[in-house]
Coordinates of C-alpha atoms in Angstrom, one line a residue:
X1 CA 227.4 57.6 17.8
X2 CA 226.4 61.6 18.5
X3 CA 223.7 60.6 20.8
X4 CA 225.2 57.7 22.8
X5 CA 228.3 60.9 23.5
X6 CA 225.7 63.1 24.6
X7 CA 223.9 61.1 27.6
X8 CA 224.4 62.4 31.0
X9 CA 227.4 61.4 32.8
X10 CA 225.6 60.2 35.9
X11 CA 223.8 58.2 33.2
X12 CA 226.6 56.7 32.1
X13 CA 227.7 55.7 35.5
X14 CA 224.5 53.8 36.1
X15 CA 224.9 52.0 33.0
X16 CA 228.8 50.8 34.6
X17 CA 227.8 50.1 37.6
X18 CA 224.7 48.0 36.2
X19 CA 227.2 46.1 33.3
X20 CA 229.3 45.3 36.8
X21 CA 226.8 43.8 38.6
X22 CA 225.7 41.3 35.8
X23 CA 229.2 40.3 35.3
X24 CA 229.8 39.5 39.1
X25 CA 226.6 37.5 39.9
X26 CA 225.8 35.7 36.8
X27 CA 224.3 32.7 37.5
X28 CA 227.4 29.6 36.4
X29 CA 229.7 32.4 35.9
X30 CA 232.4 34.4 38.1
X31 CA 234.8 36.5 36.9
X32 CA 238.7 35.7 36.8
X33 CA 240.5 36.9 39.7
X34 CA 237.6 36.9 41.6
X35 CA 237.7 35.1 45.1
X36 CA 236.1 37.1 47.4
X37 CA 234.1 37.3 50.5
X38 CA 233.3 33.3 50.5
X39 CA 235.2 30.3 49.9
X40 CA 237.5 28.5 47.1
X41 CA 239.4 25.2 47.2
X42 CA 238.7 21.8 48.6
X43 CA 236.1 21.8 51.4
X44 CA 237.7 21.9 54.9
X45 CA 237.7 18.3 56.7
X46 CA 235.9 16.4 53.4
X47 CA 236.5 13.8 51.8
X48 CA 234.5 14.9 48.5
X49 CA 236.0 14.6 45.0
X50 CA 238.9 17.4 45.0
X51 CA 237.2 20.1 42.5
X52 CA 237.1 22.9 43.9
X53 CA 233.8 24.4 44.1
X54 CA 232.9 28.0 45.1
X55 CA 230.6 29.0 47.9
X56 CA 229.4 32.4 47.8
X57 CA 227.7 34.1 50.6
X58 CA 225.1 36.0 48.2
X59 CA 221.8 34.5 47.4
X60 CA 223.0 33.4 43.7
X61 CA 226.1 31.2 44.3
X62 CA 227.8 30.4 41.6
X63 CA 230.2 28.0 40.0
X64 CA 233.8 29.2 38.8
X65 CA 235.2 29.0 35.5
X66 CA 238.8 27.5 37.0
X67 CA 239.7 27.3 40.2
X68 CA 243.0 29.0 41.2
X69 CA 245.7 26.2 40.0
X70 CA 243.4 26.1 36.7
X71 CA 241.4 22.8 38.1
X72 CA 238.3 22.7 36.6
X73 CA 235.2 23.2 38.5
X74 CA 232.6 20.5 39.7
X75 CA 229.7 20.4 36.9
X76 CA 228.0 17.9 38.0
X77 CA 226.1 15.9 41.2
X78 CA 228.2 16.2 44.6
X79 CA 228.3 13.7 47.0
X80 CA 226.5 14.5 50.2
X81 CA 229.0 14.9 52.9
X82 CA 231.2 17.2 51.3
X83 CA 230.3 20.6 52.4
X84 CA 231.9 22.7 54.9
X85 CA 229.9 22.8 58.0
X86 CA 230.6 26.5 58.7
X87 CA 229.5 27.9 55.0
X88 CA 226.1 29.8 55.2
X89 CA 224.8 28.2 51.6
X90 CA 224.4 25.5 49.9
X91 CA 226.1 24.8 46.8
X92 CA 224.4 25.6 43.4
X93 CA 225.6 23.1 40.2
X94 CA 224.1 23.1 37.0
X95 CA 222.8 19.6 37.1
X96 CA 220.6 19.8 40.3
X97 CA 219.9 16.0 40.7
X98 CA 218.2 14.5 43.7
X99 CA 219.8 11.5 42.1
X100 CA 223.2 10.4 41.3
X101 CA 222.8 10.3 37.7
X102 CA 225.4 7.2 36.2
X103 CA 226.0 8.6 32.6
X104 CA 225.1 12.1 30.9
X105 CA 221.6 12.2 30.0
X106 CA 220.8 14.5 26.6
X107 CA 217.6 16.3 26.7
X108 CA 214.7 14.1 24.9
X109 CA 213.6 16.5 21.6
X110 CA 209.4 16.7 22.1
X111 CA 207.4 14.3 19.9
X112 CA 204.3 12.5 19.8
X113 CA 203.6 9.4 21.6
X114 CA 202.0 8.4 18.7
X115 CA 203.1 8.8 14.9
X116 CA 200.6 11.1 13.0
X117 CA 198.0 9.6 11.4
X118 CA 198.2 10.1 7.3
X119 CA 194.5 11.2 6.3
X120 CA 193.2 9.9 3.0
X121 CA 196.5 8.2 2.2
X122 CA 195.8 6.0 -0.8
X123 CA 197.9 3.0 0.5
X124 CA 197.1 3.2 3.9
X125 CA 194.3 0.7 5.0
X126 CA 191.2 2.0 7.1
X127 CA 190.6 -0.9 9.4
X128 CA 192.5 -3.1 10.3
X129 CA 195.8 -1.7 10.0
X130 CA 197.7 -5.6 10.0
X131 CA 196.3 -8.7 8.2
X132 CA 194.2 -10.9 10.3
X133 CA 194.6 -14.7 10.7
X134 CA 192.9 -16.4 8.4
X135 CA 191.9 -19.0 11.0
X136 CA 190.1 -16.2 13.1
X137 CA 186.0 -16.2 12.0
X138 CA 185.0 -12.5 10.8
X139 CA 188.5 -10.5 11.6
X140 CA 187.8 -7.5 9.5
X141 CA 189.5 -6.5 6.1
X142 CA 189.4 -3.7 4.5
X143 CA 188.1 -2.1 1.6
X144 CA 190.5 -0.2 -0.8
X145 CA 190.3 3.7 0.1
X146 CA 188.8 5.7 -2.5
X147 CA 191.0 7.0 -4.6
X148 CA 192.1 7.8 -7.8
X149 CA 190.2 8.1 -10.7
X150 CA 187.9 5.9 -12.3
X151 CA 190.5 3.2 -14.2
X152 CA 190.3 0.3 -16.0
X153 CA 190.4 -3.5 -14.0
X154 CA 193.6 -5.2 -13.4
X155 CA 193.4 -7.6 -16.6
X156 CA 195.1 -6.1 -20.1
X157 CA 194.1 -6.9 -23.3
X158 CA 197.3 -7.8 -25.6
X159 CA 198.2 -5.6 -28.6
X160 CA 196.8 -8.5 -30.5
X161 CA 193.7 -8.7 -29.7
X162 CA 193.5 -4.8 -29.8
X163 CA 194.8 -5.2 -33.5
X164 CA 192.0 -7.7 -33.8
X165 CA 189.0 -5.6 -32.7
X166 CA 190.0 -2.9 -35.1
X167 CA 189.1 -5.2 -38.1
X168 CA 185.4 -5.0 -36.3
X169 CA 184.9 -9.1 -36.4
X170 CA 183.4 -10.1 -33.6
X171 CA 185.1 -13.1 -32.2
X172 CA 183.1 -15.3 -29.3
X173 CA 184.2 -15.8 -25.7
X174 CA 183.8 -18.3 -22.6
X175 CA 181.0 -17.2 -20.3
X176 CA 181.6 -17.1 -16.7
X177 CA 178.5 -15.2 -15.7
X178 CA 175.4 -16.2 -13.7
X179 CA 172.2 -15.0 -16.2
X180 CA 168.8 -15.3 -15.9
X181 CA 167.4 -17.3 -18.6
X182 CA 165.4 -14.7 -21.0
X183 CA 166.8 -11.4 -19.3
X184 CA 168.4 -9.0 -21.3
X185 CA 171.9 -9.8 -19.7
X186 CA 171.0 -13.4 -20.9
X187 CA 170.3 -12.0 -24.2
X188 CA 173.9 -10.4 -24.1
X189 CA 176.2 -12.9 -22.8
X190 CA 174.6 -15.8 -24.8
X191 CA 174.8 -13.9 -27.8
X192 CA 178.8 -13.5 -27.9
X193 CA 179.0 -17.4 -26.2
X194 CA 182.0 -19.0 -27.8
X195 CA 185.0 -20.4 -27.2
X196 CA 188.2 -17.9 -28.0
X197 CA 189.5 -17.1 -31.7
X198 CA 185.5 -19.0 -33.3
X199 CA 182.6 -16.7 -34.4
X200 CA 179.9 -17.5 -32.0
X201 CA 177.1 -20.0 -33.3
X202 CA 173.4 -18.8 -33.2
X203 CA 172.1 -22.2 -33.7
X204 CA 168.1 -22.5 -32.2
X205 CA 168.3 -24.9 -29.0
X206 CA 165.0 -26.1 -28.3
X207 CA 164.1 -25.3 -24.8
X208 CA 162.9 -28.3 -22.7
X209 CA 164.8 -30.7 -24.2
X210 CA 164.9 -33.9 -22.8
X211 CA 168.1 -34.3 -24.3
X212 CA 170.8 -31.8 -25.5
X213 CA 174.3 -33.8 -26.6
X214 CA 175.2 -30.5 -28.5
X215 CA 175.4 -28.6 -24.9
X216 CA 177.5 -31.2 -23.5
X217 CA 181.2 -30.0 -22.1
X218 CA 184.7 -30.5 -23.5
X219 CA 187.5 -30.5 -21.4
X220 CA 190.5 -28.0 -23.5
X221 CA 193.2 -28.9 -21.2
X222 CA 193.5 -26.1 -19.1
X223 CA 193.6 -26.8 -15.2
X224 CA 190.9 -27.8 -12.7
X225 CA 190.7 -27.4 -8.6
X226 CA 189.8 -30.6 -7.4
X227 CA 189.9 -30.0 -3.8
X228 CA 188.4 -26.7 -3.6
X229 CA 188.7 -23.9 -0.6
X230 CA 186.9 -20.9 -0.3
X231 CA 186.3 -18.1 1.7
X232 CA 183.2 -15.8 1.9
X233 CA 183.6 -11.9 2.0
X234 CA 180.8 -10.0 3.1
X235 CA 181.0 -6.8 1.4
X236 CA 179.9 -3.7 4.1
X237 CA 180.2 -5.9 6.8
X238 CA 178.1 -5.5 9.9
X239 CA 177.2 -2.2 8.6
X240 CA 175.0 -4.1 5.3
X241 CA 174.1 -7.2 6.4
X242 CA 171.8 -9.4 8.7
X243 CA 173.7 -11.9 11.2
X244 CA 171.3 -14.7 10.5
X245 CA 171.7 -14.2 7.0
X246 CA 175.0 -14.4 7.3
X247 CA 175.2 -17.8 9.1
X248 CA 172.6 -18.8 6.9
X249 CA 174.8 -18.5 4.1
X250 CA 177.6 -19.8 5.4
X251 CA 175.9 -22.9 6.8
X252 CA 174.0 -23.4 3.7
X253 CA 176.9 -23.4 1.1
X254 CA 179.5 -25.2 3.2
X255 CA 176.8 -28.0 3.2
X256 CA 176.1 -28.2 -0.7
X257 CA 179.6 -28.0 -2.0
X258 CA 180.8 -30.6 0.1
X259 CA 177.5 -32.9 -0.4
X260 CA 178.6 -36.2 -1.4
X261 CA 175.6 -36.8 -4.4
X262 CA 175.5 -33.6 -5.5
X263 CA 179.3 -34.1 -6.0
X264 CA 178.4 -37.0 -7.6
X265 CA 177.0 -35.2 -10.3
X266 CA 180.2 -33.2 -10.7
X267 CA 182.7 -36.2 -10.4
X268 CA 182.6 -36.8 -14.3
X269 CA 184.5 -33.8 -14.8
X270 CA 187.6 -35.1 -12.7
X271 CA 187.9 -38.7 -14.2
X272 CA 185.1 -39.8 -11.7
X273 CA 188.0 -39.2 -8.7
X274 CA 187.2 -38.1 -5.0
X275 CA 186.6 -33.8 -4.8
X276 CA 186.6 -31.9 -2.0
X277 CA 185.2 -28.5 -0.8
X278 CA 186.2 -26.8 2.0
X279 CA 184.8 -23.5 3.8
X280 CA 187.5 -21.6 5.1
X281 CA 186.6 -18.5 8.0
X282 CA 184.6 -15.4 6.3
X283 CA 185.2 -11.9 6.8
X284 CA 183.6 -8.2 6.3
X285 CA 185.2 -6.3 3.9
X286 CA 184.3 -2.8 5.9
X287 CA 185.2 0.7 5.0
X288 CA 182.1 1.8 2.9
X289 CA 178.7 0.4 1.6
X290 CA 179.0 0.5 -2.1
X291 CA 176.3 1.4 -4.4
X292 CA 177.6 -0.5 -7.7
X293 CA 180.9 -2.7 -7.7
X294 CA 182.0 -3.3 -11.3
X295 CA 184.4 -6.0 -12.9
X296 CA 187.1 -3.4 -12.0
X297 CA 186.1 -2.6 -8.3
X298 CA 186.2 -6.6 -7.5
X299 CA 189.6 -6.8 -9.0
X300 CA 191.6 -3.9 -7.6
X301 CA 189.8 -4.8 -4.2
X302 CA 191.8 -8.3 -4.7
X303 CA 194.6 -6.6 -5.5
X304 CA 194.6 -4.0 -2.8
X305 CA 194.6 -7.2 -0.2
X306 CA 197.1 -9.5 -1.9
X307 CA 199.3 -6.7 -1.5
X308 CA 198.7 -5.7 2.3
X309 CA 199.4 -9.5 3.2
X310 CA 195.8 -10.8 3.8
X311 CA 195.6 -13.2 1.4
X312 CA 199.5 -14.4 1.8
X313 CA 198.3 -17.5 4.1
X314 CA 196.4 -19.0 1.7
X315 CA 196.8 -21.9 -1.0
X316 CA 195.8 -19.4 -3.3
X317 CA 196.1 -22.1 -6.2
X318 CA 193.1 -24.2 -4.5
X319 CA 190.9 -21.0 -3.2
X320 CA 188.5 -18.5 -4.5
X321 CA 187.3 -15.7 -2.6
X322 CA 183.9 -15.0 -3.1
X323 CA 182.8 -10.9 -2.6
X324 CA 179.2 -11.1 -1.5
X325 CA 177.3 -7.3 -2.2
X326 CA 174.9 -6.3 0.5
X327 CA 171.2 -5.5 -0.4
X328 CA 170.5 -3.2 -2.7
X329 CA 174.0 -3.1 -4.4
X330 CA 174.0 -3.2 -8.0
X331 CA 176.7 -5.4 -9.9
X332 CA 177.8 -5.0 -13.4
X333 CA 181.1 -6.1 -15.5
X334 CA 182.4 -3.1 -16.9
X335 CA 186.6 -3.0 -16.4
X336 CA 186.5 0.8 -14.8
X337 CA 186.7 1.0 -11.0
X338 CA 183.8 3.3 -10.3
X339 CA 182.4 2.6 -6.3
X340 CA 186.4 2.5 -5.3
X341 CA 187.5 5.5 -7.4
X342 CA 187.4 9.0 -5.6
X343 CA 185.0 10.5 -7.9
X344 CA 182.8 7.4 -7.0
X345 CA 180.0 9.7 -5.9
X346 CA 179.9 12.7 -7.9
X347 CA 177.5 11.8 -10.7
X348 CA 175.3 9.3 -11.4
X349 CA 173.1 8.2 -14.5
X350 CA 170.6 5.7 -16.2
X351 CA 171.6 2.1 -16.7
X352 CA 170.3 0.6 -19.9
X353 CA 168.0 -1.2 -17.1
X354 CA 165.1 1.1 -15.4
X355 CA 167.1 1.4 -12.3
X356 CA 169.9 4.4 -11.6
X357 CA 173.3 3.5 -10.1
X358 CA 176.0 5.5 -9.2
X359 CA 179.2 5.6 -11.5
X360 CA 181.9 7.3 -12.2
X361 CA 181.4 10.9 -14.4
X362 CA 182.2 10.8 -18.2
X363 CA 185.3 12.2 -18.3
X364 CA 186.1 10.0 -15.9
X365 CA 185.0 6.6 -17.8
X366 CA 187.9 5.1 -20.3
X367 CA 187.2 3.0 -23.4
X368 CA 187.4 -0.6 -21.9
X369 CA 189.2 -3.3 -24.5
X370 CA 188.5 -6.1 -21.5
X371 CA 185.3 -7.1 -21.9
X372 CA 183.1 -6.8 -25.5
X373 CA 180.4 -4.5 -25.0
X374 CA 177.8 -6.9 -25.3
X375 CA 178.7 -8.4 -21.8
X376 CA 178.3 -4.8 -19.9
X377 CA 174.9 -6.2 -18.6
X378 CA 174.1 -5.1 -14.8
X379 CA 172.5 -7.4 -12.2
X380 CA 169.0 -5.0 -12.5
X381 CA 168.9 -7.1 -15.6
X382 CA 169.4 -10.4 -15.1
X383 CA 172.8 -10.6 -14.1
X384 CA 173.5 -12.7 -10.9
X385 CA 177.5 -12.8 -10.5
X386 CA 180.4 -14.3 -12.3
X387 CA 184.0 -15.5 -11.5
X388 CA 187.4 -14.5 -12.5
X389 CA 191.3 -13.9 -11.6
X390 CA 193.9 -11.7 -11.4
X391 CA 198.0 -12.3 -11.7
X392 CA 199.5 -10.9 -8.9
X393 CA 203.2 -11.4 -7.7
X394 CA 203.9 -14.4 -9.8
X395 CA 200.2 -16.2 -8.6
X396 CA 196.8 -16.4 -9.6
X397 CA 194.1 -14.9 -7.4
X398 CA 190.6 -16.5 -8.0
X399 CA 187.1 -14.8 -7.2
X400 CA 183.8 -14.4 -7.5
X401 CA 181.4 -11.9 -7.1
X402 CA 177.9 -12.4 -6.6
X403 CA 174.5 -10.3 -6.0
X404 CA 172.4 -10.4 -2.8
X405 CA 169.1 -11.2 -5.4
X406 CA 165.8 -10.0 -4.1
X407 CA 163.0 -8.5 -5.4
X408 CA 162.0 -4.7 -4.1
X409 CA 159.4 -3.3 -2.6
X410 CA 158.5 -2.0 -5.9
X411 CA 158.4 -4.5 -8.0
X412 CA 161.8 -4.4 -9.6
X413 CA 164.6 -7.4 -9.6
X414 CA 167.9 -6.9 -8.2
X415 CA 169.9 -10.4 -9.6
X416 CA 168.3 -13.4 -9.7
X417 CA 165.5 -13.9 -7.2
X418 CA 163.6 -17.0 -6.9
X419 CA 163.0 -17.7 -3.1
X420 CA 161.6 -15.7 -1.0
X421 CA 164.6 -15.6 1.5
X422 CA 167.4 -13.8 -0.3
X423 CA 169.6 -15.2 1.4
X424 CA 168.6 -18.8 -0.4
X425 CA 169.1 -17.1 -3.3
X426 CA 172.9 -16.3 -2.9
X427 CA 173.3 -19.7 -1.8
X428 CA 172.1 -20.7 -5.1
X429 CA 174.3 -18.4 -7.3
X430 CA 177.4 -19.0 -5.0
X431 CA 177.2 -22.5 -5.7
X432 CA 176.5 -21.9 -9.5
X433 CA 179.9 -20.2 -9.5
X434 CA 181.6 -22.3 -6.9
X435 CA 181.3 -25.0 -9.4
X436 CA 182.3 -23.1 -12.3
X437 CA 185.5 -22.1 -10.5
X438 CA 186.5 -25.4 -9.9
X439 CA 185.9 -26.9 -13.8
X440 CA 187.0 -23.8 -15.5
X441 CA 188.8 -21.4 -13.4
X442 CA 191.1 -19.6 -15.5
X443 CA 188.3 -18.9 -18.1
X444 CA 189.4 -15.1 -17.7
X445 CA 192.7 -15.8 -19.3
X446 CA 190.7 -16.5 -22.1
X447 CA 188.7 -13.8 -21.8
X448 CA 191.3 -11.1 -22.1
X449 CA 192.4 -12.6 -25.4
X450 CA 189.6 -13.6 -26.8
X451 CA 190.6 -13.1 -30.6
X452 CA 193.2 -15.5 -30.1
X453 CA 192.2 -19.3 -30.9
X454 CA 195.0 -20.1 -29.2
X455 CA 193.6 -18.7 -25.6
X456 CA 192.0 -21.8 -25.5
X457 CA 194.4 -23.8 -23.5
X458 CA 193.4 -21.5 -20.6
X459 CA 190.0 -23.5 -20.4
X460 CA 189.3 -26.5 -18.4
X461 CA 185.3 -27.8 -19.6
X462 CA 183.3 -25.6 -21.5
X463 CA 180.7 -26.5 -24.0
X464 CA 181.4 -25.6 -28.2
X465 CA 179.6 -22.6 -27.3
X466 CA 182.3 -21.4 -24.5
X467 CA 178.7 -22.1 -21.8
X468 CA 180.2 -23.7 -18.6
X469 CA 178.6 -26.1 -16.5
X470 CA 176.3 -23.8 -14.4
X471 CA 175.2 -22.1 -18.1
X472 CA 173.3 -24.1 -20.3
X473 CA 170.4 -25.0 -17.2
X474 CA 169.7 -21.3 -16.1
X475 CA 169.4 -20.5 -19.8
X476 CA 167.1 -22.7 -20.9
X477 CA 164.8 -23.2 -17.9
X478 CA 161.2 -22.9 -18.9
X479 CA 160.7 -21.7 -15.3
X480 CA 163.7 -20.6 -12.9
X481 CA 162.0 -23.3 -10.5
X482 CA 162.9 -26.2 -12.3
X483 CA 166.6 -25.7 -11.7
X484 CA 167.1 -23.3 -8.7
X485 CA 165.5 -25.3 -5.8
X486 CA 166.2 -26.9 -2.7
X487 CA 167.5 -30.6 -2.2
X488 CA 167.6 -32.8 0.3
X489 CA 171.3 -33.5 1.6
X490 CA 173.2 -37.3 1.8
X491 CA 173.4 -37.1 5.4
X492 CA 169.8 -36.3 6.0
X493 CA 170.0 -33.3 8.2
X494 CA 168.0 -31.6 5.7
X495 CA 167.8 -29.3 2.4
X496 CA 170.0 -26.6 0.9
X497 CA 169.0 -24.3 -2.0
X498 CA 171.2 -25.3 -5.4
X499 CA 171.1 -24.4 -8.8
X500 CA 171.5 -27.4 -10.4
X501 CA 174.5 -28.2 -13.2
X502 CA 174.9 -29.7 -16.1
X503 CA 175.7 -33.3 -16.1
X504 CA 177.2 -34.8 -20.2
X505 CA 175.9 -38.0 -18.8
X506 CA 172.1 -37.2 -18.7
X507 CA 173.0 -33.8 -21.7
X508 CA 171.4 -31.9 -19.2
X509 CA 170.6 -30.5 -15.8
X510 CA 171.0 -33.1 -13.3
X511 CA 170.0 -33.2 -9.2
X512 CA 172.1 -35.1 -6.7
X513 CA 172.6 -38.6 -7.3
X514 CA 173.7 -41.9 -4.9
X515 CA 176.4 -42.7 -7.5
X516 CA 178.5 -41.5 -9.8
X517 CA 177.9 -41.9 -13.6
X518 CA 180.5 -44.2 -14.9
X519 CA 183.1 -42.8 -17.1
X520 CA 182.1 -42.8 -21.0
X521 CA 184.1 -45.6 -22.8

């Protein structure tokens, strides 16, 4: 307060006469009482709107507060028309519109044209962001995003059979697995072969049989598909695979499961009546190139697309999607995720096979109650794919999983290779599997209770041994040959490569036949 009493005085009359000369030319302001040089009131000769509006004769006019009589001023778009003739200026409003505007616009706030795009959001699907049709050949789906930490696969075990494996019995289970006979994933799965809540047999089978009545299937009264769909998933997409092994596949596959004598051979399993197969459009699952997909990978991929909506056309009662792994990915049947957990990458080690896969690091990796130990066999030893579900939203989801088989450059086996073309060889383990699915496709039930005799009702024809019908031939083959070749087709336009199944009415493996067996009396 001193030093504002202490200016100048001629200071503090340029401060005055400055504070004046805002108030009087303001721009959209005018003081009261001011109506000087200029004009105020209706224009002279118009026929505008009435407001008064003022015209100043400086080069800021203005608009007044009120007008004299306390009318309020024009705020808005004038007509044209409506200015005096004889003023020097033009009128200044604050809405200066070229265009008569015909209701108050508010100023748009500034955003995007696009929303932001959430990065590494683990709902959010890479590509595509909607589902496609199903009728539409190769649409892409997507692979789950990475995330999370390594987990365990959809399927629980019950407290009961948690109870059960404390007492250290070891109970036998249904296969569903493609093996190669003698392997050490053969050597695994055969050995724990039973059917739910029975120790498993070790009786000696002799190999070569002609004749093997103690292999033969039992239906257990769980359901069947008879009219089959299915749609192939090509894991990697464009990215992993070969076009002509694609169509090769596709072509190939479509042909044998609908082949009337090969179906033949199947018809004694549904009371000798009609079956059907039917191939419906196949997609790339694209995102990522996995190194190793596990039991637990194939089942939260199904469950990350039932619940975007691509699966939501289908009969999913009737169909079972088969994920096909790209060369030189490994499969195995452990329940943790390990190629779609976030950590997927970070470590790796040894397999009990020679090769090294990628999986998830050891703080990462839970104990797994799913599947007994001795079925955590990889496909770099003999395993070739297997089938499954999962429960989701009140339905079962059916799939199966199976490995692009091929020998490598050095010598080494990924799956089950016995042609030369790998792509002949996924044809052959698709089919085993195909055919599984549609005798026995809720075997997994069983699976997840196995100490539980009563988990039995989930089975539709398994052998006393819990072997299914693609089993007991790839097992006991004296050479892969004898039961994973080509066969001519019913409608002559040539061969597809099979692995053949077994038939109750030869007790063995049987090729495509003219007619079916009749029905034992």
């Amino acid at each position: 307060m001193r030093r504002f009493i202490s200016l100048p005085v001629w200071t503090l009359l340029v401060c005055a006469l400055a504070l004046a000369g805002c108030c009087m030319s303001g721009p959209g302001y005018y003081g009261p009482g001011y109506y000087g040089p200029g004009y105020y009131g209706p224009p002279v000769g118009s026929t505008g709107n009435g407001y008064p509006v003022f015209w100043g004769p400086g080069p800021i006019p203005v608009v007044p507060v009120n007008g004299p009589g306390g009318e309020p001023p024009i705020v808005g778009y004038i007509p044209p028309g409506t200015l005096p003739p004889t003023l020097p200026s033009s009128p200044v409003v604050p809405i200066s519109n070229p265009v008569e505007p015909t209701s108050p616009v508010s100023p748009a706030p500034d955003t995007p044209a696009e929303p932001p795009v959430i990065v590494g959001s683990p709902t959010k699907p890479e590509t595509p962001t909607t589902p496609a049709d199903p009728g539409e050949y190769w649409a892409p789906w997507p692979l789950p995003p990475r995330s999370g930490t390594a987990a365990r696969s959809v399927g629980q075990t019950t407290a009961g059979s948690l109870a059960a494996q404390s007492t250290g019995r070891r109970h036998g289970h249904p296969m569903r697995s493609t093996v190669r006979g003698g392997s050490r994933a053969a050597r695994d799965h055969h050995s724990s072969a039973g059917l739910p809540g029975r120790m498993p047999t070790y009786t000696e089978r002799v190999t070569g049989a002609p004749s093997t009545p103690s292999e033969d299937l039992r239906y257990r009264g769980g359901r069947i598909i008879p009219h089959l769909s299915f749609v192939n998933l090509y894991v990697g997409g464009d990215d992993a695979w070969q076009k002509s092994d694609i169509d090769s596949i596709d072509h190939a596959i479509a042909a044998a499961m609908s082949d009337r004598y090969l179906n033949n051979v199947m018809r004694q399993y549904f009371n000798n009546a009609e079956i059907t197969s039917t191939e419906l459009p196949s997609h790339p699952l694209v995102g990522y190139v996995p190194s190793v997909m596990t039991q637990g990978d194939v089942e939260y991929c199904m469950s990350y697309l039932y619940d975007r909506g691509y699966l939501s056309q289908y009969d999913l009662s009737s169909t079972v999607f088969n994920l096909l792994l790209p060369p030189g990915t490994v499969l195995n049947d452990a329940p943790e995720r390990r190629s779609t957990a976030a950590r997927a990458g970070r470590s790796a080690r040894a397999t009990r096979s020679a090769a090294n896969v990628i999986v998830a690091s050891a703080e990462d990796v839970e104990s797994s109650p799913v599947i007994p130990k001795a079925e955590e066999g990889d496909s770099t030893s003999g395993l070739g794919g297997y089938h499954g579900s999962i429960h989701k939203g009140g339905s079962t989801v059916y799939y199966s999983v199976d490995v692009y088989s091929e020998r490598r450059a050095d010598g080494s086996m990924n799956g089950i290779p016995v042609f030369q073309e790998s792509w002949k060889n996924v044809v052959a383990t698709l089919y085993h599997e195909l055919n599984e699915a549609r005798t026995d496709p809720d075997v997994e039930d069983a699976i997840r209770n196995p100490y539980d005799i009563g988990s039995e009702r989930y089975l539709g024809w398994t052998s006393d041994r819990g072997e299914e019908c693609g089993d007991y031939p790839l097992d006991e083959a004296r050479q892969l040959s004898m039961v994973v070749l080509e066969v001519p087709l019913a409608d002559g336009s040539g061969t597809v490569p099979v692995q053949l199944q077994y038939s109750n009415a030869v007790h063995g493996p049987e090729g495509p036949i003219a007619e079916p067996h009749p029905l034992p009396r």
